[in-house]
Amino acid sequence: MTITKTMENNTVILSVEGWLDTKSAPELGKETNELSEAEGLVLDFENLEYIASSGLREVLSAYRKFKSTDGTFSVINVSNEVMDVFKLAGFDQKLDIHAK
Amino acid sequence: MFLTLFVGIYHSSTRKFTYANGGHNPPYWISDELRCLDDSKGMAVGIFEEETYEEREVELHDGDTVFLYTDGVNEAVSRDREFFGLTRLEHILEENRQEQCVETVLEAVNCSYAYGQVRGSVDIFMNISDRISIEFCDSGREFNPLEDMVDVEQYDIDKQVGGLGRRIAFDLADEVHYAYLNENNILTLIFKEERI
């Protein structure tokens, strides 16, 4: 898994590529935890092939972090396969998640 | 942080099976055809307060099976990074409608975890008297599921991942035994009458 970080205004965009599984999820957690200045976070999942429940956990953790400070949070470019996992856990009902 | 939960109650007098789903893999109902009980769609449990979960109900018939599983089945990964997937699971359930479906699924999934290069077998024996005894016997590599159990009291849901399923299943049983005999893992769960 690779994470690319870009900044647009005061919003951080993290592009996640590959597999977000038990092994790689902590990396995303570390990355989002370090974002203390940003007012918003966009997770770009354009090139994400797979998300495990440990990955969902990091997405939720980032969502909570930004919501607690009235920041913005969204997940974009989500593939059908990854969207199925979000839907199964019900995340699509409350989080701002957009399909590819 | 969150967990997923499928709760179902079977009413033996009316044969109704009532259920609600909190973000878990929807079970399959194996009857005259294979159906997925995916009409109750709730949020995973523990994320937001005051979630509501819609109840659904089906009437079961003689010989029907409700097949419950976790993402450990469809997300089992082979050595060449291929997922076990739902299509393969549905195919096995179609082919093995009745009592052998759990064994066949476990055998197929175990190929990626426990058997290495060789094919192995899984046998499940169930004995019902004044108690229910379920024995799982597999020829995979030695694995004692009673080791490294999570402690529910100490469990930090924000820091730890996984391990609760095994814990819940074993806590529901009155007795759990494990042995590694003749190159077979043998796990026995016993439920006494007052629990049934």
Coordinates of C-alpha atoms in Angstrom, one line a residue:
Chain A
M1 CA 0.0 0.0 0.0
T2 CA 1.2 3.5 -0.7
I3 CA -0.2 6.8 0.5
T4 CA 0.3 10.1 -1.3
K5 CA -0.4 13.3 0.5
T6 CA -1.4 16.5 -1.2
M7 CA -2.8 19.8 0.2
E8 CA -5.6 21.9 -1.3
N9 CA -6.4 25.1 0.6
N10 CA -6.7 23.7 4.2
T11 CA -7.8 20.3 3.2
V12 CA -5.5 17.3 3.1
I13 CA -6.0 14.7 0.3
L14 CA -4.6 11.3 1.0
S15 CA -4.5 9.0 -2.0
V16 CA -4.4 5.4 -0.9
E17 CA -3.2 2.8 -3.4
G18 CA -3.2 -1.0 -3.1
W19 CA -4.5 -3.1 -0.2
L20 CA -5.7 -1.5 3.0
D21 CA -5.5 -4.6 5.2
T22 CA -4.5 -5.5 8.7
K23 CA -0.9 -5.1 7.8
S24 CA -1.1 -1.7 6.2
A25 CA -4.0 -0.1 8.0
P26 CA -1.8 1.3 10.9
E27 CA 0.1 3.3 8.3
L28 CA -3.0 5.2 7.4
G29 CA -3.8 5.6 11.0
K30 CA -0.4 7.1 11.7
E31 CA -0.8 9.4 8.7
T32 CA -4.2 10.7 9.7
N33 CA -3.2 11.2 13.3
E34 CA -0.4 13.5 12.3
L35 CA -2.8 15.9 10.5
S36 CA -3.2 18.5 13.3
E37 CA -3.3 21.6 11.1
A38 CA -5.8 20.5 8.4
E39 CA -9.4 21.6 8.5
G40 CA -10.6 18.8 6.3
L41 CA -9.6 15.4 5.0
V42 CA -10.4 13.7 1.7
L43 CA -9.5 10.1 1.3
D44 CA -9.0 9.4 -2.4
F45 CA -9.6 5.6 -3.0
E46 CA -9.3 5.7 -6.8
N47 CA -6.5 3.1 -6.7
L48 CA -7.6 1.2 -3.6
E49 CA -8.2 -2.4 -4.5
Y50 CA -9.2 -3.9 -1.2
I51 CA -10.3 -2.7 2.3
A52 CA -10.4 -5.1 5.3
S53 CA -12.3 -4.3 8.5
S54 CA -9.0 -3.0 10.0
G55 CA -9.1 -0.5 7.1
L56 CA -12.7 0.5 7.9
R57 CA -11.5 1.1 11.4
E58 CA -8.9 3.7 10.3
V59 CA -11.5 5.4 8.1
L60 CA -13.9 5.7 11.0
S61 CA -11.1 6.9 13.3
A62 CA -10.2 9.7 10.8
Y63 CA -13.9 10.6 10.4
R64 CA -14.3 10.9 14.1
K65 CA -11.2 13.0 14.4
F66 CA -12.3 15.6 11.8
K67 CA -15.9 15.6 12.9
S68 CA -14.9 16.3 16.5
T69 CA -13.2 19.6 15.4
D70 CA -16.0 20.5 13.0
G71 CA -13.8 19.7 10.1
T72 CA -14.8 18.1 6.8
F73 CA -14.4 14.5 5.9
S74 CA -15.1 12.6 2.7
V75 CA -14.1 9.5 0.8
I76 CA -14.0 9.8 -3.0
N77 CA -13.5 7.6 -6.1
V78 CA -14.6 4.4 -4.3
S79 CA -14.6 1.3 -6.5
N80 CA -17.6 -1.1 -6.5
E81 CA -15.8 -3.7 -4.5
V82 CA -14.7 -1.3 -1.8
M83 CA -18.2 0.3 -1.8
D84 CA -19.7 -3.1 -1.1
V85 CA -17.6 -3.3 2.1
F86 CA -18.7 0.2 3.2
K87 CA -22.3 -0.7 2.5
L88 CA -22.1 -3.9 4.3
A89 CA -20.9 -2.2 7.5
G90 CA -23.5 0.6 6.9
F91 CA -20.8 3.3 6.6
D92 CA -22.5 4.7 3.5
Q93 CA -25.5 5.7 5.6
K94 CA -23.7 8.3 7.7
L95 CA -20.3 9.1 6.2
D96 CA -19.7 11.2 3.1
I97 CA -18.7 8.5 0.6
H98 CA -18.7 8.8 -3.2
A99 CA -18.4 6.1 -5.8
K100 CA -16.0 6.3 -8.6
Chain B
M1 CA -14.3 1.0 17.7
F2 CA -17.1 -1.1 16.2
L3 CA -18.1 -4.7 15.7
T4 CA -20.6 -6.3 13.3
L5 CA -23.4 -8.4 14.6
F6 CA -26.1 -10.6 13.1
V7 CA -28.8 -11.6 15.7
G8 CA -31.4 -14.2 14.9
I9 CA -34.0 -16.0 17.0
Y10 CA -35.6 -19.2 15.9
H11 CA -39.1 -19.8 17.3
S12 CA -39.5 -23.5 17.2
S13 CA -43.3 -23.4 17.8
T14 CA -44.0 -21.2 14.9
R15 CA -40.9 -22.0 12.8
K16 CA -40.3 -18.3 12.3
F17 CA -36.8 -17.0 12.2
T18 CA -36.6 -13.3 13.2
Y19 CA -33.4 -11.4 12.6
A20 CA -31.7 -8.1 12.5
N21 CA -28.3 -7.2 11.0
G22 CA -25.7 -4.7 12.3
G23 CA -23.3 -4.5 9.5
H24 CA -22.5 -8.2 9.3
N25 CA -22.2 -10.5 6.3
P26 CA -25.8 -11.5 5.6
P27 CA -26.3 -15.2 6.1
Y28 CA -27.7 -17.6 3.4
W29 CA -30.9 -19.4 3.7
I30 CA -30.7 -22.7 2.1
S31 CA -34.2 -24.0 1.2
D32 CA -35.6 -25.1 -2.1
E33 CA -33.4 -22.4 -3.5
L34 CA -30.4 -20.5 -2.1
R35 CA -31.4 -17.0 -0.8
C36 CA -29.4 -14.4 1.0
L37 CA -31.0 -12.8 4.1
D38 CA -29.8 -9.4 3.1
D39 CA -33.0 -7.4 3.6
S40 CA -32.0 -6.1 7.1
K41 CA -29.3 -3.5 6.6
G42 CA -28.1 -1.8 9.7
M43 CA -25.0 0.1 10.7
A44 CA -22.1 -1.8 12.4
V45 CA -22.6 -1.7 16.2
G46 CA -20.8 0.8 18.4
I47 CA -20.3 3.6 15.9
F48 CA -23.2 5.9 16.6
E49 CA -25.5 6.0 19.6
E50 CA -29.2 5.4 19.2
E51 CA -29.0 3.3 16.0
T52 CA -32.2 1.5 15.1
Y53 CA -32.2 -2.0 13.5
E54 CA -35.0 -3.3 11.4
E55 CA -36.3 -6.7 12.2
R56 CA -37.1 -9.2 9.4
E57 CA -38.7 -12.6 9.5
V58 CA -38.8 -15.8 7.4
E59 CA -40.6 -19.1 8.0
L60 CA -38.3 -22.1 7.9
H61 CA -39.2 -25.5 6.6
D62 CA -38.0 -29.0 7.4
G63 CA -34.4 -29.5 6.4
D64 CA -33.7 -25.8 5.8
T65 CA -30.3 -24.4 6.7
V66 CA -29.4 -20.9 7.7
F67 CA -25.7 -20.5 7.0
L68 CA -23.9 -17.8 9.0
Y69 CA -20.3 -16.8 8.4
T70 CA -17.9 -14.0 8.9
D71 CA -15.6 -12.1 6.4
G72 CA -12.9 -14.6 7.3
V73 CA -14.6 -16.8 4.7
N74 CA -15.1 -14.5 1.7
E75 CA -11.9 -12.6 2.4
A76 CA -9.7 -15.6 2.9
V77 CA -6.8 -15.0 0.5
S78 CA -5.0 -17.8 -1.4
R79 CA -1.2 -17.8 -1.8
D80 CA -1.6 -16.0 -5.2
R81 CA -3.6 -13.2 -3.5
E82 CA -6.9 -14.4 -4.8
F83 CA -10.0 -13.9 -2.5
F84 CA -12.2 -16.8 -1.7
G85 CA -15.1 -14.6 -2.5
L86 CA -18.9 -14.9 -2.3
T87 CA -19.3 -16.6 -5.8
R88 CA -17.3 -19.6 -4.6
L89 CA -19.1 -19.7 -1.3
E90 CA -22.5 -19.6 -3.1
H91 CA -21.4 -22.3 -5.5
I92 CA -20.5 -24.6 -2.5
L93 CA -23.8 -23.9 -0.8
E94 CA -25.7 -24.7 -4.0
E95 CA -23.8 -28.0 -4.5
N96 CA -24.0 -29.1 -0.9
R97 CA -27.4 -28.0 0.2
Q98 CA -27.7 -29.8 3.4
E99 CA -25.6 -31.1 6.2
Q100 CA -22.2 -31.1 4.5
C101 CA -22.1 -27.4 3.6
V102 CA -20.2 -26.2 6.6
E103 CA -17.5 -28.9 6.3
T104 CA -17.0 -28.2 2.6
V105 CA -16.7 -24.5 3.1
L106 CA -14.2 -25.0 6.0
E107 CA -12.2 -27.4 3.8
A108 CA -12.1 -24.9 1.0
V109 CA -11.2 -21.9 3.2
N110 CA -8.6 -23.9 5.2
C111 CA -6.6 -24.4 2.0
S112 CA -5.3 -20.9 2.4
Y113 CA -4.7 -21.0 6.1
A114 CA -4.0 -24.4 7.5
Y115 CA -3.2 -27.0 4.8
G116 CA -0.3 -25.4 2.8
Q117 CA 0.2 -27.2 -0.4
V118 CA -1.9 -30.3 0.3
R119 CA -5.6 -30.8 0.5
G120 CA -7.0 -31.6 3.9
S121 CA -10.3 -32.5 5.4
V122 CA -12.7 -31.1 8.0
D123 CA -15.2 -33.3 9.8
I124 CA -17.9 -31.9 12.1
F125 CA -19.7 -34.2 14.5
M126 CA -22.7 -33.1 16.4
N127 CA -24.3 -35.1 19.2
I128 CA -27.6 -34.1 20.7
S129 CA -28.9 -35.7 23.9
D130 CA -29.4 -33.8 27.1
R131 CA -26.6 -31.6 25.8
I132 CA -25.3 -30.5 22.4
S133 CA -21.8 -31.5 21.7
I134 CA -20.1 -30.2 18.5
E135 CA -16.7 -31.6 17.5
F136 CA -14.6 -29.9 14.8
C137 CA -11.8 -32.1 13.5
D138 CA -9.4 -30.9 10.8
S139 CA -6.1 -32.1 9.4
G140 CA -4.5 -28.6 9.2
R141 CA -1.4 -27.5 10.9
E142 CA -1.5 -27.6 14.7
F143 CA -3.5 -24.6 16.0
N144 CA -4.8 -24.3 19.6
P145 CA -7.7 -21.7 19.5
L146 CA -7.7 -21.6 23.3
E147 CA -4.3 -19.9 23.3
D148 CA -4.0 -16.1 23.0
M149 CA -7.6 -15.5 23.8
V150 CA -8.6 -11.9 24.3
D151 CA -9.8 -10.8 27.7
V152 CA -13.2 -9.1 27.3
E153 CA -12.8 -7.0 30.5
Q154 CA -9.4 -5.7 29.4
Y155 CA -10.3 -5.4 25.7
D156 CA -9.7 -1.9 24.2
I157 CA -12.0 -1.6 21.3
D158 CA -10.2 1.5 20.0
K159 CA -6.8 -0.2 20.0
Q160 CA -7.3 -3.9 19.4
V161 CA -8.6 -5.6 16.3
G162 CA -10.3 -9.0 16.2
G163 CA -10.3 -12.0 18.5
L164 CA -13.8 -11.3 19.9
G165 CA -15.7 -13.9 17.7
R166 CA -13.8 -16.8 19.2
R167 CA -14.1 -15.4 22.7
I168 CA -17.9 -15.0 22.4
A169 CA -18.4 -18.5 20.9
F170 CA -16.3 -20.1 23.6
D171 CA -18.0 -18.1 26.4
L172 CA -21.4 -19.2 25.2
A173 CA -20.4 -22.8 25.5
D174 CA -20.4 -24.6 28.8
E175 CA -17.2 -26.6 28.0
V176 CA -14.5 -26.1 25.4
H177 CA -11.8 -28.7 24.8
Y178 CA -8.9 -28.8 22.4
A179 CA -6.5 -31.6 21.5
Y180 CA -4.0 -32.3 18.8
L181 CA -4.2 -36.0 18.1
N182 CA -2.9 -38.1 15.2
E183 CA -2.1 -34.9 13.3
N184 CA -5.7 -33.6 13.7
N185 CA -6.9 -30.5 15.5
I186 CA -9.9 -31.5 17.6
L187 CA -12.0 -28.8 19.1
T188 CA -15.1 -29.7 21.1
L189 CA -17.8 -27.3 22.3
I190 CA -20.5 -28.5 24.7
F191 CA -23.7 -26.8 25.4
K192 CA -25.8 -28.1 28.3
E193 CA -29.5 -28.4 28.3
E194 CA -30.4 -25.3 30.3
R195 CA -28.7 -23.3 27.5
I196 CA -30.6 -24.9 24.7

